[in-house]
GROMACS .gro file of C-alpha atoms in nm:
model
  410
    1UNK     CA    1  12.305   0.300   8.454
    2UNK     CA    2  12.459   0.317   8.779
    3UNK     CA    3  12.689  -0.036   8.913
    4UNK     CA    4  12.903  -0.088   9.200
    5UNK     CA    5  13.117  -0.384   9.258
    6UNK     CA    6  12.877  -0.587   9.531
    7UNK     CA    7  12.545  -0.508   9.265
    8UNK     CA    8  12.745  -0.672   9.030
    9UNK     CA    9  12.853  -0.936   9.268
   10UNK     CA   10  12.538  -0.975   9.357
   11UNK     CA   11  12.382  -1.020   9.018
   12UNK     CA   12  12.640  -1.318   8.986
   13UNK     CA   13  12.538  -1.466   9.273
   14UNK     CA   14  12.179  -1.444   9.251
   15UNK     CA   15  11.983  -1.232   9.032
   16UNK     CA   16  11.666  -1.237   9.258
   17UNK     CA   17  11.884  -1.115   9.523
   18UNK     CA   18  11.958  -0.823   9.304
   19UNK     CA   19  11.612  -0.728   9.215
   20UNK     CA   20  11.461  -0.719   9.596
   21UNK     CA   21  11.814  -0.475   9.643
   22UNK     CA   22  11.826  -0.288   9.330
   23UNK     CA   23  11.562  -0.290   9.164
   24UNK     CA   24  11.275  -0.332   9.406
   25UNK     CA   25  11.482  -0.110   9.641
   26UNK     CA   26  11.333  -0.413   9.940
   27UNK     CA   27  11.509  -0.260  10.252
   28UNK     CA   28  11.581  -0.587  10.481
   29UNK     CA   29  11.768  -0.652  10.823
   30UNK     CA   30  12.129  -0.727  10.762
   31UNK     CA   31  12.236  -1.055  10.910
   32UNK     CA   32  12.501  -1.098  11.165
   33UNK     CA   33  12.775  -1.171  10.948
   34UNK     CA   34  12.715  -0.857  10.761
   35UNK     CA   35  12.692  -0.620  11.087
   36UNK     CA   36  12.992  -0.820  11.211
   37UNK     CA   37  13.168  -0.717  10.900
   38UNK     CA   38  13.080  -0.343  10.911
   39UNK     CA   39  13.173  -0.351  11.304
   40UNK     CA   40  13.580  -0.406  11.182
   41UNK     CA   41  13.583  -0.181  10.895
   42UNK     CA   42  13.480   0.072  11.121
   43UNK     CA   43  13.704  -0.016  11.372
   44UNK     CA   44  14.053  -0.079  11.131
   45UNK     CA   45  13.952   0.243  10.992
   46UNK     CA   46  13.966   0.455  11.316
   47UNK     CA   47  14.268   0.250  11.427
   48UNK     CA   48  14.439   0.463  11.117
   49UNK     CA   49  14.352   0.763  11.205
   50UNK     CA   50  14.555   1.016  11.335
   51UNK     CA   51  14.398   1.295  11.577
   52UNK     CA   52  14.695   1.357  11.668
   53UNK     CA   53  14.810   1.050  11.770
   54UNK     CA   54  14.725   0.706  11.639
   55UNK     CA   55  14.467   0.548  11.892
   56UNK     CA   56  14.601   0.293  12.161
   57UNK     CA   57  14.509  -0.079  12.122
   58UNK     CA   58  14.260  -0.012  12.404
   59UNK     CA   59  14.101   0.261  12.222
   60UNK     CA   60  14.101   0.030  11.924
   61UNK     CA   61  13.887  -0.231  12.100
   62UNK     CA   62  13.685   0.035  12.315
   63UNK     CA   63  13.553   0.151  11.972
   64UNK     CA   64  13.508  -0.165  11.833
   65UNK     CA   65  13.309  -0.198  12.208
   66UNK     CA   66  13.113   0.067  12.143
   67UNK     CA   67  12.949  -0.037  11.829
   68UNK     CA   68  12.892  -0.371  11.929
   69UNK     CA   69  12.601  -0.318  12.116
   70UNK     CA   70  12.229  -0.364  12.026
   71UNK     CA   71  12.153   0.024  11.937
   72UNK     CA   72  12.477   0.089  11.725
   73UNK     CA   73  12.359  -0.286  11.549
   74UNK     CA   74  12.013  -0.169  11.454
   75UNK     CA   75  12.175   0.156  11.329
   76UNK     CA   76  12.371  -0.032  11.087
   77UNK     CA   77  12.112  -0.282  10.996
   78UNK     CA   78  11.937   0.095  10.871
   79UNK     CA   79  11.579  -0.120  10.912
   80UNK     CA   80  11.248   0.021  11.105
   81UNK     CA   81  11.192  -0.136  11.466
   82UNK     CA   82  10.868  -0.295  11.307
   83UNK     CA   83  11.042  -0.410  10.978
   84UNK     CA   84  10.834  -0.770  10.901
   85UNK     CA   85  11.188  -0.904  10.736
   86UNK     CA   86  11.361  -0.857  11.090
   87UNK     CA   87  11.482  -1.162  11.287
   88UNK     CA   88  11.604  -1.140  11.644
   89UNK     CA   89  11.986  -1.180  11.675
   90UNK     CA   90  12.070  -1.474  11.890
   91UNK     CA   91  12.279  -1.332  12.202
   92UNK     CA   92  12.494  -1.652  12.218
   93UNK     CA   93  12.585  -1.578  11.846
   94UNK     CA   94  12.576  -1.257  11.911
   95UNK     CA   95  12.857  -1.308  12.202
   96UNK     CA   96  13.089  -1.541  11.964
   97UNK     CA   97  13.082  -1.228  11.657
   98UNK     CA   98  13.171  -1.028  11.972
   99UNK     CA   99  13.465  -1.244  12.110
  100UNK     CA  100  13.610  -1.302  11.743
  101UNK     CA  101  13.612  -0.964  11.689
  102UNK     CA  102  13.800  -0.835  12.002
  103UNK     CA  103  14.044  -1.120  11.877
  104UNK     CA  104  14.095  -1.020  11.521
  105UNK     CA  105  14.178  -0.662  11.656
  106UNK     CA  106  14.390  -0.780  11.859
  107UNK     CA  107  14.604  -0.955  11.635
  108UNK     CA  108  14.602  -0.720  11.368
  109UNK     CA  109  14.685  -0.440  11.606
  110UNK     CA  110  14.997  -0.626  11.676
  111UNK     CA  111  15.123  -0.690  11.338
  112UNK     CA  112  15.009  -0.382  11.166
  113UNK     CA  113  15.123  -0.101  11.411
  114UNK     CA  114  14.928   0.157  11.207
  115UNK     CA  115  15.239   0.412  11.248
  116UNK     CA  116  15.451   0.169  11.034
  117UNK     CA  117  15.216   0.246  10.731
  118UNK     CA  118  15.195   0.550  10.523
  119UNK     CA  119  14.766   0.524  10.458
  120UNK     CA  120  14.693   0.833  10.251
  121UNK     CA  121  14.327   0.751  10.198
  122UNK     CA  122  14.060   0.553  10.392
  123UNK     CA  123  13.673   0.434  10.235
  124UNK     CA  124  13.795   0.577   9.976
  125UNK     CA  125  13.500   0.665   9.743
  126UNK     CA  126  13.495   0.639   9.387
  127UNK     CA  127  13.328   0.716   9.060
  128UNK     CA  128  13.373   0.642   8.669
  129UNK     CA  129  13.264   0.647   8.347
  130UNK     CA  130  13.226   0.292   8.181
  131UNK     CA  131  13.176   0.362   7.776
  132UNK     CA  132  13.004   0.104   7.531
  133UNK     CA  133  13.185   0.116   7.203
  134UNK     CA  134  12.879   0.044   6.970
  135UNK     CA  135  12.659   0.267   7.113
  136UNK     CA  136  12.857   0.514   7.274
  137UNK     CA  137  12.610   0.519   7.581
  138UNK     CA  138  12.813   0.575   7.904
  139UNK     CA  139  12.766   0.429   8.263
  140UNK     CA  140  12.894   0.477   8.631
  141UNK     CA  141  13.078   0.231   8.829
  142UNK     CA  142  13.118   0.343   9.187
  143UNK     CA  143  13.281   0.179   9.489
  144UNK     CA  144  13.428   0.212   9.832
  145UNK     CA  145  13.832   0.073   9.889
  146UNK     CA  146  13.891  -0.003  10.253
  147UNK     CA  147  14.197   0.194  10.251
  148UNK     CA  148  14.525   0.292  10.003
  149UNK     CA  149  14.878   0.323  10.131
  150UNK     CA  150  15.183   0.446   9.970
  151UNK     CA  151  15.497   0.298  10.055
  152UNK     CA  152  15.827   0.467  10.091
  153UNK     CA  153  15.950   0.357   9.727
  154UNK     CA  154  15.634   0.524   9.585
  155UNK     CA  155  15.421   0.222   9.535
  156UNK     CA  156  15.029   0.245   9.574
  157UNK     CA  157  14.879  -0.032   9.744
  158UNK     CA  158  14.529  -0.120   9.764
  159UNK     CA  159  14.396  -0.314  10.086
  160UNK     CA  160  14.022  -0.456  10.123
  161UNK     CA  161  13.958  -0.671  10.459
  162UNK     CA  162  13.796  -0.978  10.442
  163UNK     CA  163  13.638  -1.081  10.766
  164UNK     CA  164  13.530  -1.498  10.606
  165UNK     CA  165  13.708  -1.789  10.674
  166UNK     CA  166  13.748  -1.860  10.356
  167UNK     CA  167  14.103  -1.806  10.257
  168UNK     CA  168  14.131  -1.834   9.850
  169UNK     CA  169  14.426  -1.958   9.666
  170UNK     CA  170  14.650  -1.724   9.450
  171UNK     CA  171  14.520  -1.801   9.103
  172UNK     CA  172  14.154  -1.648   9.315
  173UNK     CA  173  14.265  -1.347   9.403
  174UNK     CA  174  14.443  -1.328   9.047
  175UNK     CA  175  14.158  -1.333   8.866
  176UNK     CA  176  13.897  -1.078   9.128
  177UNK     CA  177  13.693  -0.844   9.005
  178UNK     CA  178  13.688  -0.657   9.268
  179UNK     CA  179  14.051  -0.595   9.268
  180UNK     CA  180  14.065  -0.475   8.945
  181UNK     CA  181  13.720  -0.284   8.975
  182UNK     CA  182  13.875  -0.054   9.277
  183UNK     CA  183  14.204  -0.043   9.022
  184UNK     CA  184  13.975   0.121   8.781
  185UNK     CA  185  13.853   0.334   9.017
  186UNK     CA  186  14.186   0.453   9.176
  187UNK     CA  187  14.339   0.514   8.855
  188UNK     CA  188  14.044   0.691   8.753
  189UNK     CA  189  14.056   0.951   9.053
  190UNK     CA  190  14.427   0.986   8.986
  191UNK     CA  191  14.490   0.862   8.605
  192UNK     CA  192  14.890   0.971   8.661
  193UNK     CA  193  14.901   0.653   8.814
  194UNK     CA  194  15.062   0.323   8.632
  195UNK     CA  195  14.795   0.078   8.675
  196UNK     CA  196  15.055  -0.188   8.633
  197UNK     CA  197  15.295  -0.068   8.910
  198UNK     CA  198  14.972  -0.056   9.220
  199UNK     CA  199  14.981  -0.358   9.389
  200UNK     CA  200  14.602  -0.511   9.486
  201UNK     CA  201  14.564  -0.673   9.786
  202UNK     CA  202  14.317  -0.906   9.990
  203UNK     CA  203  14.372  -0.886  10.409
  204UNK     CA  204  14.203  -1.205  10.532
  205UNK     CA  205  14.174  -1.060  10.920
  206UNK     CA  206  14.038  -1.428  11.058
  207UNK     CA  207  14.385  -1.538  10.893
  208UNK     CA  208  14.604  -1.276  10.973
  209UNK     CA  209  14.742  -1.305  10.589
  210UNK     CA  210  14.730  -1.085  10.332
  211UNK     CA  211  14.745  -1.229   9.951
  212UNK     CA  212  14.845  -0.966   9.728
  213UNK     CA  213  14.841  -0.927   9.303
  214UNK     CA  214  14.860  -0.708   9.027
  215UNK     CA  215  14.686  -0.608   8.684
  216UNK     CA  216  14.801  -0.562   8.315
  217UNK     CA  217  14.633  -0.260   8.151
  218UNK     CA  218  14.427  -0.571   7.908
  219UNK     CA  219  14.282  -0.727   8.234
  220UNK     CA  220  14.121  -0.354   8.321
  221UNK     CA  221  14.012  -0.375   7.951
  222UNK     CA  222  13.849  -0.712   8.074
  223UNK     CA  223  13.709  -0.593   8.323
  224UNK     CA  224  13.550  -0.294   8.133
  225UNK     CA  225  13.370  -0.584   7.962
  226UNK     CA  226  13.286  -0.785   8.231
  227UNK     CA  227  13.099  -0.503   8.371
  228UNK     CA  228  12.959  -0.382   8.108
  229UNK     CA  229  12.816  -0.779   8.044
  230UNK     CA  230  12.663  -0.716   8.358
  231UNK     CA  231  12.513  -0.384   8.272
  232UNK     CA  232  12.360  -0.503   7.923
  233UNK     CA  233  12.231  -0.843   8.103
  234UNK     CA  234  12.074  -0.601   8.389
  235UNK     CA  235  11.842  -0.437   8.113
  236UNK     CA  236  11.746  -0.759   7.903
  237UNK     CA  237  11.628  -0.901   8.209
  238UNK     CA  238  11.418  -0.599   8.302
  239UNK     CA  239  11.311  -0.594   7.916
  240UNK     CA  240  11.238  -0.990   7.966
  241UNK     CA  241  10.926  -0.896   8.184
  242UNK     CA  242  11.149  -0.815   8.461
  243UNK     CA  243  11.306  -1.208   8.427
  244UNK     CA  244  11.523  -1.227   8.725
  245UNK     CA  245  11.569  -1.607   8.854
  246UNK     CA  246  11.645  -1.714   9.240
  247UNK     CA  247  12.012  -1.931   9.237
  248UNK     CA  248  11.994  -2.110   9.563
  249UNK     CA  249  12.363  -2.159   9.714
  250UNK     CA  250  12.516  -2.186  10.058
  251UNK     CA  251  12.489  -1.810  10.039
  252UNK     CA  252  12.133  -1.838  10.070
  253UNK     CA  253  12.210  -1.887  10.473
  254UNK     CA  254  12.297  -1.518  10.467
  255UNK     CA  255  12.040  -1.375  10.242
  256UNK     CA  256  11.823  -1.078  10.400
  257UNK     CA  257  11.576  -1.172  10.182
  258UNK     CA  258  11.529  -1.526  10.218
  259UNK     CA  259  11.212  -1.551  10.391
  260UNK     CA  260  11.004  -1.384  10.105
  261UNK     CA  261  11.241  -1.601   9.781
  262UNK     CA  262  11.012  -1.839   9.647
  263UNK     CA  263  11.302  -2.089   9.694
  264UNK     CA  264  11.297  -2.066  10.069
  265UNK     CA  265  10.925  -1.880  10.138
  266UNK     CA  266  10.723  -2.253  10.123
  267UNK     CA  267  10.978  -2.351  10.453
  268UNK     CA  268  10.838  -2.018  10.605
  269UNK     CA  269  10.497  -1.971  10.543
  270UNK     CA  270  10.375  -2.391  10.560
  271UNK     CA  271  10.100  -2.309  10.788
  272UNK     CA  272   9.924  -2.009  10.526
  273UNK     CA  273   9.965  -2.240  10.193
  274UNK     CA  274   9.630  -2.240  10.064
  275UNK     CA  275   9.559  -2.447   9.723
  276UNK     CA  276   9.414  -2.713   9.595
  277UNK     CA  277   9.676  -2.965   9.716
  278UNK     CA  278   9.694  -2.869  10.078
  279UNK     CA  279  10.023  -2.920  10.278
  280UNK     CA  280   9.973  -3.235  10.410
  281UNK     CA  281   9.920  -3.381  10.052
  282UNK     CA  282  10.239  -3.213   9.907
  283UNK     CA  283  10.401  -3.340  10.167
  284UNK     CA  284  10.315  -3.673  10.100
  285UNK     CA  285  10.381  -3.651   9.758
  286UNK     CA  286  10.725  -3.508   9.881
  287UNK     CA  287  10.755  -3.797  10.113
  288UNK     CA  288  10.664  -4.041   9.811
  289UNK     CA  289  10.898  -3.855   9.562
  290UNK     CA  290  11.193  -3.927   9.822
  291UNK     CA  291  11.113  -4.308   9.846
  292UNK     CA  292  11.087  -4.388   9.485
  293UNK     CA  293  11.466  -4.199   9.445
  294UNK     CA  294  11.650  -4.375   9.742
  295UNK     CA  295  11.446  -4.726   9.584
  296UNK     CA  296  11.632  -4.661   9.245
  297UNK     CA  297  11.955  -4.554   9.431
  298UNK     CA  298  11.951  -4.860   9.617
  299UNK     CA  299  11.855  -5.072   9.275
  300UNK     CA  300  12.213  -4.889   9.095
  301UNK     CA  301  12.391  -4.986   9.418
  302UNK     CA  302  12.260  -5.364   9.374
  303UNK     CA  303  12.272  -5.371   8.983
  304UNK     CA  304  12.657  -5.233   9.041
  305UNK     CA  305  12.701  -5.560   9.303
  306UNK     CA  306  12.525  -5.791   9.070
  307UNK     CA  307  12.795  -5.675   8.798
  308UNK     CA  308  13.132  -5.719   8.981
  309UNK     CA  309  12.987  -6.097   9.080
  310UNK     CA  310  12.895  -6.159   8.717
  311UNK     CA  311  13.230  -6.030   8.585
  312UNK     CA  312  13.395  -6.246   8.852
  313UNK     CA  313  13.168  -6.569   8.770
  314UNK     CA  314  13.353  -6.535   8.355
  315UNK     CA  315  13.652  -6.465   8.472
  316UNK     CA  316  13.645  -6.753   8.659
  317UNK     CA  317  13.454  -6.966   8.387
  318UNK     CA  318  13.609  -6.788   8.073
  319UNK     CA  319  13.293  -6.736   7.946
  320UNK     CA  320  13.203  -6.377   7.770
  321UNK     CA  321  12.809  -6.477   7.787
  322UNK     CA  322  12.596  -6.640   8.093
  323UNK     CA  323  12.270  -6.740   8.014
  324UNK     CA  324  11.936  -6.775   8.259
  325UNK     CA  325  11.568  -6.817   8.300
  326UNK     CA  326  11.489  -6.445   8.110
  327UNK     CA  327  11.794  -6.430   7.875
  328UNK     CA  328  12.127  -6.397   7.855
  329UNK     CA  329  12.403  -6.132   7.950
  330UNK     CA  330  12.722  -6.035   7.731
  331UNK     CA  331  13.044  -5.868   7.825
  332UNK     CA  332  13.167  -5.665   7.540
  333UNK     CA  333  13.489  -5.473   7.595
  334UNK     CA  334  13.589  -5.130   7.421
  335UNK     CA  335  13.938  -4.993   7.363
  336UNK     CA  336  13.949  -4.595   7.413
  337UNK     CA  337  14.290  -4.395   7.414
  338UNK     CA  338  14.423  -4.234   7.639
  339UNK     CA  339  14.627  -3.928   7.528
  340UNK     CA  340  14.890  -3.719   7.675
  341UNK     CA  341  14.779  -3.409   7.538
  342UNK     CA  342  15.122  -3.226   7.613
  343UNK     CA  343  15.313  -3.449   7.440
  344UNK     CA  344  15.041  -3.508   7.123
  345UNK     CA  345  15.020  -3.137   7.104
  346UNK     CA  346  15.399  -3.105   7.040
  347UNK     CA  347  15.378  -3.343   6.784
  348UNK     CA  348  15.006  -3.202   6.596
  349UNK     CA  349  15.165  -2.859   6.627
  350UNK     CA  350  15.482  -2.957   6.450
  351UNK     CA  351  15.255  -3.042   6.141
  352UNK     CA  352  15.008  -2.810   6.190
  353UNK     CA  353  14.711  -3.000   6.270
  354UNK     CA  354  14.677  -2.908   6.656
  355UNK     CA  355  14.388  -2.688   6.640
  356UNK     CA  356  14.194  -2.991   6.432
  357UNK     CA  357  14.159  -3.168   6.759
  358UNK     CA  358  14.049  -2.850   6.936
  359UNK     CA  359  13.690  -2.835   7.058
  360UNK     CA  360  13.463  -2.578   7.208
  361UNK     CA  361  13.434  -2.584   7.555
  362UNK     CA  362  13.094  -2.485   7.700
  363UNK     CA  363  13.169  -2.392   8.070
  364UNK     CA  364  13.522  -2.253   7.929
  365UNK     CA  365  13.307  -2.045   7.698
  366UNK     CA  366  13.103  -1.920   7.958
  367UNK     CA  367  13.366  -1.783   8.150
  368UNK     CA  368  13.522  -1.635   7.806
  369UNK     CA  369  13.227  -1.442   7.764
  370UNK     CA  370  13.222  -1.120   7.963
  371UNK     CA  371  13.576  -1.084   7.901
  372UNK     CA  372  13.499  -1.045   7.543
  373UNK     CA  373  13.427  -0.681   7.365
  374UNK     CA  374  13.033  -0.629   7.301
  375UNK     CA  375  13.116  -0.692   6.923
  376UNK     CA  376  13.269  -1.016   6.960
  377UNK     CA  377  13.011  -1.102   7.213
  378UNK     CA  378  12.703  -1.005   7.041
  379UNK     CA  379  12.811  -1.203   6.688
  380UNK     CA  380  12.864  -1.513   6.944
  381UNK     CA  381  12.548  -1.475   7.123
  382UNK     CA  382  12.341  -1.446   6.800
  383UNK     CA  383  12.438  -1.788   6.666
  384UNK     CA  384  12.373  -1.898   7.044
  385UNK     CA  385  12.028  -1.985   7.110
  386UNK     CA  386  11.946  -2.049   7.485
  387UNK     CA  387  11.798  -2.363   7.630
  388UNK     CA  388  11.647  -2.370   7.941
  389UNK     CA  389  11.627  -2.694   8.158
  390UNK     CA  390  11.404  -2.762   8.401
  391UNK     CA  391  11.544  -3.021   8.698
  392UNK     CA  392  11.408  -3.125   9.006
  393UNK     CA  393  11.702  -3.191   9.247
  394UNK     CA  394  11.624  -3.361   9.594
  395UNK     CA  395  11.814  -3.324   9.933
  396UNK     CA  396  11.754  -3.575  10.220
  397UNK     CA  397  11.632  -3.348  10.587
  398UNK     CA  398  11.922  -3.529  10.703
  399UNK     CA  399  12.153  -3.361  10.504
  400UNK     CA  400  11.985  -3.046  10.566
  401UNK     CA  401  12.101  -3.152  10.884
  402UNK     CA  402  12.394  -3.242  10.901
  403UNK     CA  403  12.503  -2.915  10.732
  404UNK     CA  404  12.346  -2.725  10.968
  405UNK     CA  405  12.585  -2.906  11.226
  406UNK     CA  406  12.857  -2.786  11.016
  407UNK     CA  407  12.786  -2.457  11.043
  408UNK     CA  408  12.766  -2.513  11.420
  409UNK     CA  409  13.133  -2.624  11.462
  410UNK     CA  410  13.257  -2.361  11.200
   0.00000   0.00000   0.00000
């Protein structure tokens, strides 16, 4: 099988996601953000380009100019003119991408003169061979890294821009696959290379920071595993009657494909629903479902007030039971420690009883997981039946709302 960093990403996020791209091979407009993003890596990597010169900062943004228009958009959103899935690009949003962008390139231009850096490669492509021990069968990551400079001391540095807002704190970055998947990759096109002496960076443009880390050669074993996890989860889903689930997120805002997920197509396609409940009685059972949830919020709420004044009333009385009409109520009080698990594990350890207290952790096990070889992941997953549970969450149209304001002033 053949993975790349973002499938795999994508997976993570949302396997649906990955079957309309994948699998399905469902070509979609890219969203602004996305042809925003593509705009600056085209641009950062002509700034570093030397033909013979390097390229003025007016060049810089001239290019950048040049692809932000409508045509070079389309081209890059690599959709037909009549493509259903296509929505219009507001030009007010359009003109904000615009006007950040000219401002990121300008401040990058400024403090990253691109004849102060020694950039040997640029979208730098990659292939390798990912190996399962047990079975021997073999598999290709590929990838693209932004760009790889050397510096004048001989160390290999690889740079991938970031164009969010986000900006991640060091334990992130740390811990990011796709750091360590382009490692793989580098070393693989050049294995002379110590994988522990290339430093792996993330260049936040919106920020104008750049958070950098490194890799032991057992975190690239890790991440052999991790995507090899992937791989083996890619083919029991397919096996599972092609059993890839939506996971609705803030990312869904972004999605290409979110007009045809079943967790977003109802909002979309109201006025063709036809079924034996039409829409106007789902929405009144939607409209009844809401009332009966805020009624038992507001009953917790009073039951919560109705507490404190009870409490208050013994206190007052000294009195651990008040009686009425219906019954009575009792105040029972439970002792629970509290331990300082530092200092109790300095004192377990000492007589060797520390890992007595230890208990699995189910979201720390889940994590532990794809790090794990196949072996030691299979033998855990076969005493690990799964459990599905099925939950219906609510959100309030004013909350919808009020996020959408959010966004707005973002």
């Amino acid at each position: 099988m053949r993975v790349s960093y973002s499938s795999i990403e994508t997976l993570k996020n949302c396997s649906l996601k990955y079957k309309y791209q994948n699998i399905d091979k469902i070509r979609a407009a890219k969203g602004i953000n996305a042809l925003f993003g593509s705009a600056i890596h085209s641009t950062l990597k002509f700034m570093f380009e030397k033909n013979p010169l390097y390229p003025t900062l007016d060049q810089v943004l001239d290019h950048f100019r040049e692809i932000w228009n409508k045509k070079k958009i389309r081209q890059l959103a690599d959709v037909d003119e009549a493509a259903e899935q296509e929505e219009k690009i507001d030009e007010s949003v359009e003109e904000m991408f615009y006007k950040d962008g000219i401002a990121i390139l300008q401040k990058f231009y400024k403090n990253n003169p691109p004849w102060n850096f020694n950039v040997i490669d640029m979208e730098s492509r990659f292939e390798l061979e990912v190996e399962e021990e047990k079975t021997g069968e073999k598999h290709t990551l590929s990838g693209i890294i932004d760009r790889i400079d050397k510096s004048d001391d001989g160390v290999f540095e690889i740079i991938d821009y970031k164009t969010g807002r986000k900006l991640p704190p060091q334990k992130e970055v740390d811990g990011n696959l796709q750091l360590s998947a382009y490692l793989l990759g580098l070393v693989s096109k050049w294995p002379h290379l110590d994988p522990e002496k290339i430093k792996l960076s993330l260049y936040y443009l919106k920020h104008g920071e750049k958070i950098s880390t490194k890799r032991t050669k057992e975190q690239l074993e890790e991440t052999k595993n991790v995507i090899l996890g992937a791989i083996k989860e890619i083919n029991e889903r397919v096996k599972d009657n092609n059993n890839f689930p939506p996971s609705p997120s803030p990312l869904c805002d972004w999605c290409e494909y979110k007009q045809m997920c079943p967790m977003w197509r109802h909002l979309y396609k109201k006025s063709q629903i036809i079924s034996a409940k039409s829409q106007e009685e789902i929405k009144e059972i939607i409209r009844e479902y809401f009332t009966l949830k805020e009624q038992n919020s507001r009953n917790n709420d009073r039951l919560d007030d109705l507490k404190t004044f009870i409490f208050g009333f013994m206190d007052e009385q000294k009195v651990e039971r008040v009686f009425g009409d219906e019954g009575y109520l009792t105040r029972t009080v439970k002792e629970k420690n509290v331990y300082d698990l530092e200092k109790l594990k300095e004192i377990l350890e000492k007589y060797g009883r520390w890992k007595d207290i230890l208990e699995p952790d189910e979201k720390k096990l889940d994590k532990l997981l794809p790090r794990l070889s196949e072996d030691l992941k299979e033998k855990i997953l076969s005493i690990t039946p799964k459990k599905k549970e099925i939950r219906l969450n609510m959100k309030k149209k004013v909350a919808l709302d009020e996020d959408e304001e959010e966004k707005k002033e973002e």
